[in-house]
Short mmCIF file of C-alpha atoms and ligand atoms in Angstrom, two decimals:
data_model
loop_
_atom_site.label_atom_id
_atom_site.label_comp_id
_atom_site.label_asym_id
_atom_site.label_seq_id
_atom_site.Cartn_x
_atom_site.Cartn_y
_atom_site.Cartn_z
CA MET H 794 98.24 125.14 88.38
CA SER H 795 100.98 125.12 90.99
CA LEU H 796 104.47 123.69 90.68
CA PHE H 797 103.31 120.67 92.66
CA ASP H 798 100.47 119.93 90.25
CA ASP H 799 102.80 119.68 87.27
CA PRO H 800 103.31 115.98 86.48
CA SER H 801 106.09 116.74 83.94
CA HIS H 802 108.54 117.80 86.60
CA ASN H 803 111.06 115.07 85.79
CA ASP H 804 112.16 117.18 82.84
CA ARG H 805 113.44 119.72 85.31
CA PRO H 806 115.43 118.20 88.17
CA ALA H 807 114.80 120.24 91.29
CA THR H 808 114.83 120.04 95.04
CA VAL H 809 111.65 121.33 96.61
CA LEU H 810 110.62 121.70 100.23
CA VAL H 811 107.06 120.92 101.21
CA ARG H 812 106.08 121.00 104.88
CA GLY H 813 109.62 120.06 105.94
CA PHE H 814 109.80 117.19 103.44
CA VAL H 815 112.81 117.52 101.12
CA LEU H 816 111.86 116.23 97.66
CA HIS H 817 114.62 115.63 95.12
CA GLN H 818 112.72 115.40 91.84
CA GLY H 819 114.41 113.30 89.17
CA TRP H 820 117.28 112.23 91.47
CA LEU H 821 117.64 108.88 89.64
CA ASP H 822 117.96 108.90 85.85
CA ARG H 823 116.33 106.17 83.76
CA PRO H 824 119.37 103.82 83.67
CA ALA H 825 119.73 104.09 87.46
CA GLN H 826 116.01 103.33 87.88
CA GLU H 827 116.31 100.28 85.61
CA ALA H 828 119.35 98.99 87.51
CA MET H 829 117.50 99.42 90.81
CA VAL H 830 114.44 97.54 89.49
CA ALA H 831 116.74 94.67 88.44
CA ASP H 832 118.19 94.57 91.97
CA LEU H 833 114.66 94.61 93.42
CA ARG H 834 113.64 91.65 91.26
CA ALA H 835 116.35 89.66 93.08
CA VAL H 836 115.07 90.92 96.46
CA ILE H 837 111.50 89.88 95.58
CA ALA H 838 112.71 86.47 94.32
CA ALA H 839 114.32 85.85 97.74
CA ALA H 840 111.54 87.48 99.79
CA PRO H 841 108.25 87.39 97.84
CA LEU H 842 105.76 90.24 98.07
CA PHE H 843 102.95 89.46 100.51
CA SER H 844 99.60 91.12 101.26
CA PRO H 845 99.60 92.40 104.83
CA VAL H 846 96.44 92.66 106.91
CA THR H 847 95.94 95.32 109.55
CA PRO H 848 95.73 94.25 113.22
CA TRP H 849 91.95 94.66 112.72
CA GLY H 850 91.98 92.04 109.95
CA LYS H 851 91.49 94.45 107.04
CA PRO H 852 93.62 93.56 103.99
CA MET H 853 95.94 96.34 102.82
CA SER H 854 95.87 97.15 99.10
CA VAL H 855 99.65 97.59 98.97
CA ARG H 856 101.80 94.45 98.71
CA MET H 857 105.08 94.46 100.64
CA THR H 858 108.40 92.86 101.31
CA SER H 859 111.66 94.09 102.84
CA ALA H 860 115.44 93.91 102.68
CA GLY H 861 117.95 94.45 105.47
CA LYS H 862 118.29 93.47 109.12
CA TYR H 863 114.58 94.08 109.72
CA GLY H 864 111.42 93.99 107.69
CA TRP H 865 108.12 95.65 108.45
CA VAL H 866 105.22 93.23 108.83
CA SER H 867 101.55 93.59 109.76
CA ASP H 868 99.14 90.82 110.66
CA ARG H 869 96.46 90.12 113.28
CA ARG H 870 99.17 90.10 115.96
CA GLY H 871 99.91 93.75 115.16
CA TYR H 872 102.46 95.63 113.10
CA ARG H 873 106.14 95.54 113.95
CA TYR H 874 109.67 95.13 112.69
CA ALA H 875 110.62 91.47 112.33
CA ALA H 876 113.92 89.71 111.61
CA ASN H 877 112.25 87.25 109.20
CA HIS H 878 109.88 87.23 106.23
CA PRO H 879 106.45 85.67 107.05
CA ALA H 880 107.78 82.50 105.35
CA GLY H 881 110.41 82.28 108.12
CA THR H 882 113.47 83.19 106.03
CA PRO H 883 115.80 86.13 106.79
CA TRP H 884 115.39 89.24 104.60
CA PRO H 885 117.91 89.63 101.77
CA PRO H 886 120.53 92.40 102.09
CA ILE H 887 119.68 95.92 100.98
CA PRO H 888 121.04 96.31 97.41
CA GLU H 889 124.13 98.49 97.02
CA SER H 890 122.29 100.64 94.43
CA VAL H 891 119.79 101.55 97.17
CA LEU H 892 122.35 102.09 99.95
CA SER H 893 124.30 104.45 97.70
CA VAL H 894 121.26 106.75 97.42
CA TRP H 895 121.11 106.91 101.23
CA ARG H 896 124.84 107.73 101.41
CA ASP H 897 124.58 110.42 98.73
CA VAL H 898 121.41 112.07 100.06
CA VAL H 899 121.56 111.59 103.83
CA GLY H 900 125.38 111.56 104.12
CA ALA H 901 125.21 108.56 106.37
CA VAL H 902 126.37 108.44 109.93
CA ARG H 903 124.20 105.34 110.32
CA LEU H 904 123.07 103.10 107.49
CA PRO H 905 119.43 102.02 107.16
CA GLU H 906 118.47 98.71 108.78
CA CYS H 907 115.22 98.30 106.87
CA CYS H 908 114.35 98.81 103.22
CA LEU H 909 110.59 98.39 102.98
CA VAL H 910 109.44 97.59 99.43
CA ASN H 911 105.83 98.70 98.82
CA PHE H 912 104.17 97.64 95.56
CA TYR H 913 101.09 99.58 94.40
CA GLY H 914 99.01 97.92 91.70
CA GLU H 915 96.02 99.63 90.09
CA GLY H 916 93.75 101.06 92.80
CA ALA H 917 96.18 100.55 95.68
CA ARG H 918 96.50 103.34 98.24
CA MET H 919 97.83 103.98 101.73
CA GLY H 920 95.82 105.88 104.33
CA LEU H 921 97.21 108.76 106.38
CA HIS H 922 99.46 107.50 109.17
CA GLN H 923 102.59 108.28 111.18
CA ASP H 924 105.74 106.14 111.14
CA ARG H 925 106.63 105.69 114.79
CA ASP H 926 107.79 102.10 115.27
CA GLU H 927 111.47 103.14 115.18
CA ALA H 928 113.63 103.74 118.27
CA ASP H 929 115.20 107.09 117.27
CA PHE H 930 113.03 109.73 115.58
CA GLY H 931 116.21 111.82 115.17
CA GLN H 932 117.17 109.49 112.30
CA PRO H 933 115.77 110.52 108.90
CA VAL H 934 113.62 108.34 106.65
CA LEU H 935 114.29 108.25 102.90
CA SER H 936 111.85 107.22 100.19
CA ILE H 937 112.52 106.30 96.53
CA SER H 938 109.67 106.24 93.97
CA LEU H 939 109.79 103.95 90.90
CA GLY H 940 107.15 103.45 88.19
CA ASP H 941 103.73 105.07 88.01
CA ARG H 942 103.32 108.50 89.58
CA ALA H 943 101.47 108.80 92.88
CA ARG H 944 99.64 111.51 94.77
CA PHE H 945 101.46 111.80 98.13
CA ARG H 946 99.54 113.56 100.92
CA MET H 947 101.24 115.15 103.89
CA GLY H 948 99.97 116.85 106.99
CA GLY H 949 101.43 117.93 110.28
CA THR H 950 102.10 116.00 113.46
CA GLU H 951 98.45 116.15 114.61
CA ARG H 952 95.75 113.97 113.05
CA GLY H 953 93.00 116.02 111.43
CA GLY H 954 95.10 119.08 110.64
CA PRO H 955 95.50 120.67 107.19
CA THR H 956 97.19 118.61 104.47
CA GLU H 957 98.82 119.25 101.10
CA SER H 958 99.64 116.89 98.27
CA VAL H 959 102.45 116.52 95.76
CA TRP H 960 103.05 114.14 92.84
CA LEU H 961 105.83 111.61 93.35
CA GLN H 962 107.32 110.39 90.08
CA SER H 963 109.70 107.65 89.06
CA GLY H 964 113.21 108.57 90.16
CA ASP H 965 112.12 111.01 92.86
CA VAL H 966 113.82 110.75 96.26
CA MET H 967 112.28 112.27 99.39
CA VAL H 968 113.81 112.75 102.83
CA MET H 969 111.81 113.15 106.02
CA GLY H 970 113.77 114.57 108.93
CA GLY H 971 113.25 117.06 111.73
CA PRO H 972 109.59 117.88 112.40
CA ALA H 973 108.52 116.14 109.15
CA ARG H 974 109.76 112.83 110.56
CA LEU H 975 106.56 112.50 112.61
CA ALA H 976 104.19 114.09 110.11
CA TYR H 977 101.05 112.29 108.97
CA HIS H 978 101.38 111.08 105.38
CA GLY H 979 99.85 108.67 102.88
CA ILE H 980 99.28 107.83 99.22
CA ASP H 981 95.87 108.98 97.91
CA ARG H 982 96.13 107.08 94.65
CA ILE H 983 98.48 106.13 91.86
CA ASP H 984 98.04 107.16 88.23
CA PHE H 985 98.17 103.64 86.82
CA GLY H 986 99.98 103.28 83.50
CA THR H 987 101.77 106.66 83.58
CA SER H 988 105.26 105.09 83.53
CA ASP H 989 106.75 102.30 81.42
CA LEU H 990 109.51 101.48 83.93
CA LEU H 991 107.65 98.41 85.22
CA PRO H 992 106.42 96.34 82.25
CA ARG H 993 103.06 95.55 83.83
CA GLY H 994 102.59 98.98 85.39
CA GLY H 995 102.26 99.94 89.02
CA ARG H 996 104.50 101.70 91.50
CA ILE H 997 107.29 100.59 93.80
CA ASN H 998 108.17 102.74 96.79
CA LEU H 999 111.26 102.01 98.83
CA THR H 1000 111.37 103.36 102.37
CA LEU H 1001 114.74 103.27 104.13
CA ARG H 1002 114.78 103.49 107.91
CA VAL H 1003 117.15 103.18 110.84
CA VAL H 1004 115.19 100.95 113.24
CA ASP H 1005 117.22 100.34 116.44
C1 LIG C 2248 106.97 110.79 106.23
N1 LIG C 2248 105.03 104.79 102.31
O1 LIG C 2248 105.80 102.82 103.98
S1 LIG C 2248 106.86 107.10 101.18
C2 LIG C 2248 105.35 103.85 104.50
O2 LIG C 2248 104.79 105.83 99.00
C3 LIG C 2248 104.87 104.94 103.63
O3 LIG C 2248 104.75 103.88 99.91
C4 LIG C 2248 104.52 105.72 101.34
O4 LIG C 2248 104.37 105.89 104.11
C5 LIG C 2248 104.71 105.11 99.99
O5 LIG C 2248 105.29 104.02 105.72
C6 LIG C 2248 105.12 107.06 101.44
C7 LIG C 2248 107.20 108.64 101.91
C8 LIG C 2248 107.35 108.57 103.40
C9 LIG C 2248 107.91 107.49 104.01
C10 LIG C 2248 108.16 107.50 105.35
C11 LIG C 2248 107.85 108.61 106.11
C12 LIG C 2248 107.02 109.66 104.13
C13 LIG C 2248 107.27 109.69 105.49
C14 LIG C 2248 108.14 108.66 107.47
C15 LIG C 2248 107.86 109.79 108.17
C16 LIG C 2248 107.26 110.86 107.57
FE1 LIG C 2249 104.74 105.89 106.26
#
């Protein structure tokens, strides 16, 4: 069993480096996670989760919404950053509890313009992909995991190369910068019911990005 296979790592806060990804395990304590979930309930009330379809018409298993200047949307017209929710309303502001993680971890020169909220119910996953819809790949991306633990897979910058995986747990914060910014990554599966943070189970991942 390697360090990265140990799902009890939240007992031992640590920063680990995997393939250029900086993973801060247990960055948020339980009260901070609960406060963030409360803020996200308000975001989801203003901008309800929706089920995106790929440009090829295949439904994604992850449900999504966003906060900030831009939200990430995918439909038969393609995937892109958009200034409005599919319902036509502007996205709510990024909660202060979320922005403060960015400031503390990234030490912000620029603040994020998009907070993508991904919700993983039982069986949801996300295939290997690159994030390259942003203007400046020199800006880092930050991810916050809440709820059930998930198997995160990461590769290099070429499709089809070797990959490794690591468990992401509730309260973990990961930063992708430098060469890792363009690495292939995805979520193999979540371990449904492994956290009691969300009363009905599942996982929320927040991804903070500078877009322009
Ligand atoms: C590596 N989300 O929304 S977060 C995504 O858990 C996405 O929901 C996953 O991949 C999730 O695009 C993984 C970790 C992550 C986020 C953005 C990245 C890893 C990244 C951008 C570049 C490289
Ligand atoms: Fe991604």
